[in-house]
mmCIF file of C-alpha atoms in Angstrom:
data_model
loop_
_atom_site.group_PDB
_atom_site.id
_atom_site.type_symbol
_atom_site.label_atom_id
_atom_site.label_comp_id
_atom_site.label_asym_id
_atom_site.label_seq_id
_atom_site.Cartn_x
_atom_site.Cartn_y
_atom_site.Cartn_z
ATOM 1 C CA UNK S 1 121.516 53.963 43.155
ATOM 2 C CA UNK S 2 124.742 55.149 42.076
ATOM 3 C CA UNK S 3 126.374 52.607 44.642
ATOM 4 C CA UNK S 4 123.989 49.667 42.926
ATOM 5 C CA UNK S 5 124.510 50.687 39.482
ATOM 6 C CA UNK S 6 129.119 49.841 40.828
ATOM 7 C CA UNK S 7 128.843 46.854 41.555
ATOM 8 C CA UNK S 8 126.051 45.865 38.862
ATOM 9 C CA UNK S 9 129.152 46.701 36.072
ATOM 10 C CA UNK S 10 131.790 45.232 38.859
ATOM 11 C CA UNK S 11 129.786 42.106 37.958
ATOM 12 C CA UNK S 12 129.113 42.100 34.316
ATOM 13 C CA UNK S 13 132.739 43.378 33.643
ATOM 14 C CA UNK S 14 134.311 40.288 35.857
ATOM 15 C CA UNK S 15 132.026 37.586 35.153
ATOM 16 C CA UNK S 16 132.112 38.180 30.886
ATOM 17 C CA UNK S 17 136.430 38.526 32.555
ATOM 18 C CA UNK S 18 136.450 34.828 33.801
ATOM 19 C CA UNK S 19 134.040 33.293 30.422
ATOM 20 C CA UNK S 20 136.788 34.676 29.016
ATOM 21 C CA UNK S 21 139.852 32.413 30.835
ATOM 22 C CA UNK S 22 138.629 30.124 31.016
ATOM 23 C CA UNK S 23 137.517 29.409 27.234
ATOM 24 C CA UNK S 24 141.054 29.980 27.501
ATOM 25 C CA UNK S 25 143.746 28.745 29.792
ATOM 26 C CA UNK S 26 141.678 26.011 31.473
ATOM 27 C CA UNK S 27 141.432 23.021 30.064
ATOM 28 C CA UNK S 28 137.981 21.253 30.818
ATOM 29 C CA UNK S 29 139.170 18.839 33.891
ATOM 30 C CA UNK S 30 139.739 21.506 35.670
ATOM 31 C CA UNK S 31 136.471 24.435 33.452
ATOM 32 C CA UNK S 32 134.553 22.615 36.547
ATOM 33 C CA UNK S 33 136.617 24.655 39.944
ATOM 34 C CA UNK S 34 136.409 28.397 37.757
ATOM 35 C CA UNK S 35 132.902 27.475 37.471
ATOM 36 C CA UNK S 36 131.833 26.561 40.653
ATOM 37 C CA UNK S 37 134.332 29.834 41.459
ATOM 38 C CA UNK S 38 132.777 32.049 38.743
ATOM 39 C CA UNK S 39 129.319 31.495 40.873
ATOM 40 C CA UNK S 40 130.104 32.265 43.973
ATOM 41 C CA UNK S 41 131.252 35.564 42.679
ATOM 42 C CA UNK S 42 128.328 35.678 41.259
ATOM 43 C CA UNK S 43 126.119 35.219 44.238
ATOM 44 C CA UNK S 44 128.298 36.731 46.410
ATOM 45 C CA UNK S 45 128.113 40.356 43.674
ATOM 46 C CA UNK S 46 124.607 39.390 44.064
ATOM 47 C CA UNK S 47 123.975 39.809 47.789
ATOM 48 C CA UNK S 48 126.090 43.428 47.919
ATOM 49 C CA UNK S 49 123.508 44.750 45.146
ATOM 50 C CA UNK S 50 120.206 43.341 47.120
ATOM 51 C CA UNK S 51 121.658 44.608 50.463
ATOM 52 C CA UNK S 52 122.109 48.108 48.241
ATOM 53 C CA UNK S 53 118.753 47.514 47.336
ATOM 54 C CA UNK S 54 116.910 47.444 50.281
ATOM 55 C CA UNK S 55 119.761 49.229 52.868
ATOM 56 C CA UNK S 56 117.893 52.869 51.664
ATOM 57 C CA UNK S 57 113.646 50.386 52.268
ATOM 58 C CA UNK S 58 115.065 49.161 55.385
ATOM 59 C CA UNK S 59 115.871 53.745 56.608
ATOM 60 C CA UNK S 60 112.679 54.463 55.066
ATOM 61 C CA UNK S 61 110.265 51.997 56.928
ATOM 62 C CA UNK S 62 112.200 52.568 60.370
ATOM 63 C CA UNK S 63 112.624 56.166 59.159
ATOM 64 C CA UNK S 64 108.443 56.570 59.171
ATOM 65 C CA UNK S 65 107.364 54.407 61.978
ATOM 66 C CA UNK S 66 110.553 56.689 64.319
ATOM 67 C CA UNK S 67 108.305 59.544 63.502
ATOM 68 C CA UNK S 68 104.606 57.983 63.000
ATOM 69 C CA UNK S 69 105.999 57.758 67.252
ATOM 70 C CA UNK S 70 107.430 60.744 67.927
ATOM 71 C CA UNK S 71 104.159 62.928 66.449
ATOM 72 C CA UNK S 72 102.233 61.593 68.674
ATOM 73 C CA UNK S 73 104.362 62.289 70.728
ATOM 74 C CA UNK S 74 103.772 65.806 69.662
ATOM 75 C CA UNK S 75 100.636 65.432 69.490
ATOM 76 C CA UNK S 76 99.708 65.007 73.423
ATOM 77 C CA UNK S 77 101.504 68.313 74.006
ATOM 78 C CA UNK S 78 99.523 69.733 71.555
ATOM 79 C CA UNK S 79 96.418 68.479 73.366
ATOM 80 C CA UNK S 80 97.978 69.004 77.022
ATOM 81 C CA UNK S 81 99.351 72.710 76.303
ATOM 82 C CA UNK S 82 95.562 73.817 74.244
ATOM 83 C CA UNK S 83 94.098 72.062 77.081
ATOM 84 C CA UNK S 84 96.472 73.974 80.349
ATOM 85 C CA UNK S 85 96.059 77.656 78.057
ATOM 86 C CA UNK S 86 92.117 77.450 77.989
ATOM 87 C CA UNK S 87 92.894 77.438 81.684
ATOM 88 C CA UNK S 88 95.543 78.989 82.437
ATOM 89 C CA UNK S 89 95.233 82.054 79.562
ATOM 90 C CA UNK S 90 98.974 80.817 79.143
ATOM 91 C CA UNK S 91 100.857 78.232 77.625
ATOM 92 C CA UNK S 92 103.162 75.850 80.512
ATOM 93 C CA UNK S 93 106.229 76.508 80.854
ATOM 94 C CA UNK S 94 107.432 72.502 81.864
ATOM 95 C CA UNK S 95 106.573 69.087 81.660
ATOM 96 C CA UNK S 96 106.414 69.150 85.266
ATOM 97 C CA UNK S 97 103.300 72.097 85.402
ATOM 98 C CA UNK S 98 101.932 69.842 82.960
ATOM 99 C CA UNK S 99 101.353 66.950 84.261
ATOM 100 C CA UNK S 100 100.190 68.559 87.685
ATOM 101 C CA UNK S 101 97.600 70.080 85.442
ATOM 102 C CA UNK S 102 97.029 66.108 84.020
ATOM 103 C CA UNK S 103 96.595 65.470 87.749
ATOM 104 C CA UNK S 104 94.798 67.868 89.673
ATOM 105 C CA UNK S 105 93.189 70.396 86.724
ATOM 106 C CA UNK S 106 89.487 70.582 85.863
ATOM 107 C CA UNK S 107 87.523 71.339 83.173
ATOM 108 C CA UNK S 108 85.471 73.484 83.339
ATOM 109 C CA UNK S 109 81.074 72.265 81.337
ATOM 110 C CA UNK S 110 78.918 75.371 79.856
ATOM 111 C CA UNK S 111 76.509 75.187 77.695
ATOM 112 C CA UNK S 112 76.036 78.568 75.086
ATOM 113 C CA UNK S 113 73.223 79.763 74.015
ATOM 114 C CA UNK S 114 73.260 82.137 71.758
ATOM 115 C CA UNK S 115 70.235 85.216 72.159
ATOM 116 C CA UNK S 116 69.297 88.103 70.954
ATOM 117 C CA UNK S 117 68.572 91.426 73.918
ATOM 118 C CA UNK S 118 67.652 95.244 73.063
ATOM 119 C CA UNK S 119 70.238 96.843 72.183
ATOM 120 C CA UNK S 120 69.247 100.456 75.131
ATOM 121 C CA UNK S 121 72.021 102.122 74.846
ATOM 122 C CA UNK S 122 71.018 101.826 70.592
ATOM 123 C CA UNK S 123 67.874 102.482 71.216
ATOM 124 C CA UNK S 124 67.830 105.283 73.706
ATOM 125 C CA UNK S 125 70.457 107.469 71.050
ATOM 126 C CA UNK S 126 67.771 107.103 67.910
ATOM 127 C CA UNK S 127 64.377 108.089 70.460
ATOM 128 C CA UNK S 128 63.167 105.099 69.944
ATOM 129 C CA UNK S 129 60.665 103.771 72.186
ATOM 130 C CA UNK S 130 60.365 99.482 72.469
ATOM 131 C CA UNK S 131 57.123 98.041 73.514
ATOM 132 C CA UNK S 132 56.179 95.934 76.363
ATOM 133 C CA UNK S 133 56.036 93.996 73.866
ATOM 134 C CA UNK S 134 59.879 93.686 72.983
ATOM 135 C CA UNK S 135 58.393 94.634 68.623
ATOM 136 C CA UNK S 136 60.163 97.835 67.269
ATOM 137 C CA UNK S 137 64.047 98.527 68.410
ATOM 138 C CA UNK S 138 67.445 97.653 67.860
ATOM 139 C CA UNK S 139 68.769 94.801 68.528
ATOM 140 C CA UNK S 140 71.669 93.422 69.982
ATOM 141 C CA UNK S 141 73.792 89.430 69.819
ATOM 142 C CA UNK S 142 74.695 87.957 72.937
ATOM 143 C CA UNK S 143 75.736 84.554 73.585
ATOM 144 C CA UNK S 144 74.634 83.015 77.162
ATOM 145 C CA UNK S 145 77.487 81.659 79.108
ATOM 146 C CA UNK S 146 76.082 78.415 82.206
ATOM 147 C CA UNK S 147 78.357 76.637 84.411
ATOM 148 C CA UNK S 148 77.718 73.251 84.860
ATOM 149 C CA UNK S 149 79.686 71.592 86.375
ATOM 150 C CA UNK S 150 83.520 69.866 85.669
ATOM 151 C CA UNK S 151 85.480 66.805 85.051
ATOM 152 C CA UNK S 152 88.920 65.927 85.900
ATOM 153 C CA UNK S 153 91.273 67.108 83.162
ATOM 154 C CA UNK S 154 92.818 62.906 83.635
ATOM 155 C CA UNK S 155 89.401 61.951 82.700
ATOM 156 C CA UNK S 156 88.928 64.112 80.079
ATOM 157 C CA UNK S 157 92.338 63.952 77.952
ATOM 158 C CA UNK S 158 94.334 60.880 79.278
ATOM 159 C CA UNK S 159 91.813 58.214 80.602
ATOM 160 C CA UNK S 160 93.868 54.639 81.462
ATOM 161 C CA UNK S 161 97.130 56.495 80.255
ATOM 162 C CA UNK S 162 99.116 57.197 82.160
ATOM 163 C CA UNK S 163 101.394 58.279 78.832
ATOM 164 C CA UNK S 164 101.014 62.249 80.264
ATOM 165 C CA UNK S 165 103.835 61.665 82.666
ATOM 166 C CA UNK S 166 106.567 60.911 79.416
ATOM 167 C CA UNK S 167 106.305 63.556 76.536
ATOM 168 C CA UNK S 168 109.765 65.327 77.760
ATOM 169 C CA UNK S 169 111.703 61.887 76.117
ATOM 170 C CA UNK S 170 111.266 60.019 72.765
ATOM 171 C CA UNK S 171 112.283 56.513 74.037
ATOM 172 C CA UNK S 172 111.984 53.686 70.545
ATOM 173 C CA UNK S 173 114.611 50.834 71.678
ATOM 174 C CA UNK S 174 117.047 51.834 72.929
ATOM 175 C CA UNK S 175 116.752 55.121 71.662
ATOM 176 C CA UNK S 176 115.731 57.675 73.854
ATOM 177 C CA UNK S 177 116.111 61.332 72.701
ATOM 178 C CA UNK S 178 114.847 64.636 74.809
ATOM 179 C CA UNK S 179 111.681 66.810 73.617
ATOM 180 C CA UNK S 180 112.789 70.584 73.964
ATOM 181 C CA UNK S 181 110.307 73.186 75.087
ATOM 182 C CA UNK S 182 109.655 76.515 74.836
ATOM 183 C CA UNK S 183 107.136 79.014 76.044
ATOM 184 C CA UNK S 184 107.384 83.009 74.528
ATOM 185 C CA UNK S 185 104.643 85.799 73.960
ATOM 186 C CA UNK S 186 104.188 87.403 70.825
ATOM 187 C CA UNK S 187 102.757 91.016 70.396
ATOM 188 C CA UNK S 188 99.675 90.990 68.002
ATOM 189 C CA UNK S 189 97.675 94.166 67.744
ATOM 190 C CA UNK S 190 98.708 95.227 71.037
ATOM 191 C CA UNK S 191 98.042 92.163 72.491
ATOM 192 C CA UNK S 192 100.826 89.989 74.289
ATOM 193 C CA UNK S 193 99.378 85.936 73.153
ATOM 194 C CA UNK S 194 101.635 82.993 74.667
ATOM 195 C CA UNK S 195 103.175 81.020 72.645
ATOM 196 C CA UNK S 196 104.978 77.449 72.368
ATOM 197 C CA UNK S 197 107.223 75.448 70.823
ATOM 198 C CA UNK S 198 108.634 71.283 71.064
ATOM 199 C CA UNK S 199 110.982 70.645 69.162
ATOM 200 C CA UNK S 200 112.455 66.689 68.597
ATOM 201 C CA UNK S 201 115.884 66.361 66.539
ATOM 202 C CA UNK S 202 116.199 63.705 64.053
ATOM 203 C CA UNK S 203 119.186 63.316 64.013
ATOM 204 C CA UNK S 204 119.627 61.956 67.411
ATOM 205 C CA UNK S 205 116.148 59.848 66.871
ATOM 206 C CA UNK S 206 117.812 58.642 63.883
ATOM 207 C CA UNK S 207 121.553 58.360 64.961
ATOM 208 C CA UNK S 208 122.027 54.564 65.252
ATOM 209 C CA UNK S 209 121.016 54.063 62.077
ATOM 210 C CA UNK S 210 123.123 54.085 58.386
ATOM 211 C CA UNK S 211 124.111 58.013 58.661
ATOM 212 C CA UNK S 212 125.101 58.813 55.453
ATOM 213 C CA UNK S 213 121.770 58.407 54.782
ATOM 214 C CA UNK S 214 120.692 60.383 58.257
ATOM 215 C CA UNK S 215 122.465 63.100 55.886
ATOM 216 C CA UNK S 216 120.530 62.836 53.208
ATOM 217 C CA UNK S 217 117.059 63.035 55.172
ATOM 218 C CA UNK S 218 118.456 66.315 56.725
ATOM 219 C CA UNK S 219 118.923 67.775 53.555
ATOM 220 C CA UNK S 220 114.720 66.071 52.361
ATOM 221 C CA UNK S 221 112.559 68.779 50.360
ATOM 222 C CA UNK S 222 109.445 67.591 49.697
ATOM 223 C CA UNK S 223 106.000 68.197 50.302
ATOM 224 C CA UNK S 224 105.194 64.115 51.290
ATOM 225 C CA UNK S 225 108.518 64.377 54.220
ATOM 226 C CA UNK S 226 109.604 66.024 57.452
ATOM 227 C CA UNK S 227 112.007 68.430 55.901
ATOM 228 C CA UNK S 228 114.963 69.909 58.280
ATOM 229 C CA UNK S 229 116.984 67.855 60.583
ATOM 230 C CA UNK S 230 113.614 68.266 63.082
ATOM 231 C CA UNK S 231 110.540 67.656 63.838
ATOM 232 C CA UNK S 232 108.943 71.228 65.294
ATOM 233 C CA UNK S 233 105.910 71.805 66.668
ATOM 234 C CA UNK S 234 104.408 75.417 66.988
ATOM 235 C CA UNK S 235 106.641 79.223 66.556
ATOM 236 C CA UNK S 236 108.301 81.104 69.038
ATOM 237 C CA UNK S 237 107.642 84.408 66.058
ATOM 238 C CA UNK S 238 103.537 83.275 65.200
ATOM 239 C CA UNK S 239 100.490 82.906 66.680
ATOM 240 C CA UNK S 240 100.799 79.039 65.036
ATOM 241 C CA UNK S 241 100.545 75.506 67.007
ATOM 242 C CA UNK S 242 101.479 73.937 63.135
ATOM 243 C CA UNK S 243 103.888 70.968 63.075
ATOM 244 C CA UNK S 244 105.663 70.478 59.984
ATOM 245 C CA UNK S 245 105.546 67.311 59.275
ATOM 246 C CA UNK S 246 102.814 66.022 56.483
ATOM 247 C CA UNK S 247 99.781 65.014 57.479
ATOM 248 C CA UNK S 248 100.720 61.093 57.161
ATOM 249 C CA UNK S 249 101.891 60.889 60.360
ATOM 250 C CA UNK S 250 99.698 62.481 61.955
ATOM 251 C CA UNK S 251 97.531 66.052 61.783
ATOM 252 C CA UNK S 252 100.136 68.570 61.239
ATOM 253 C CA UNK S 253 96.770 71.854 61.848
#
């Protein structure tokens, strides 16, 4: 906005000065030439003002388009890591492990049924006899899990798509940005819980755009923007699969 204000001030001052000079020193026969010159200068400065107005608008449009692609990659990683952990108990350390999981892994298809059964231990402790018809005494809730079959991971998560092979990099035009992924464990209630984090560098993602605007982007602090200089999924310190992007780019929970 400061740049626009400067251009406007320069434009007004130049036009005012030229009008005064034309009236004072230019003969009527030469006024046409100076009028054309004045119009030329005005059009040039108007072009500069237009460019100053449009530059941040175009930057925002391109930035958001790239963020959408990056977040889509993050959501694919989250979906795949969640599936991997459901089968293996921990998150995958590498993208190669995730690829092999998609191509060779299987999900179990199960049914879950909540039911109530006689709590023999509690009934015995209280010396309660349950009748043959099951009436009386204490009962406890149980979940009966029945395995129905299996389904291929690829058919379940990436049917008719091979984009799972390229989750380690975000490509936008001629820009290619690696996705950094790390795993760890955190201790909670005497349990070691698997965690992972994926990171995309915003500077690398926007490296071919106006660098002054990129610097401003890294300093942004707003609930509807990606704060900081990185796009982050998950955490190595907390049990979390939250992303640091606003929901306009995709689910961040």
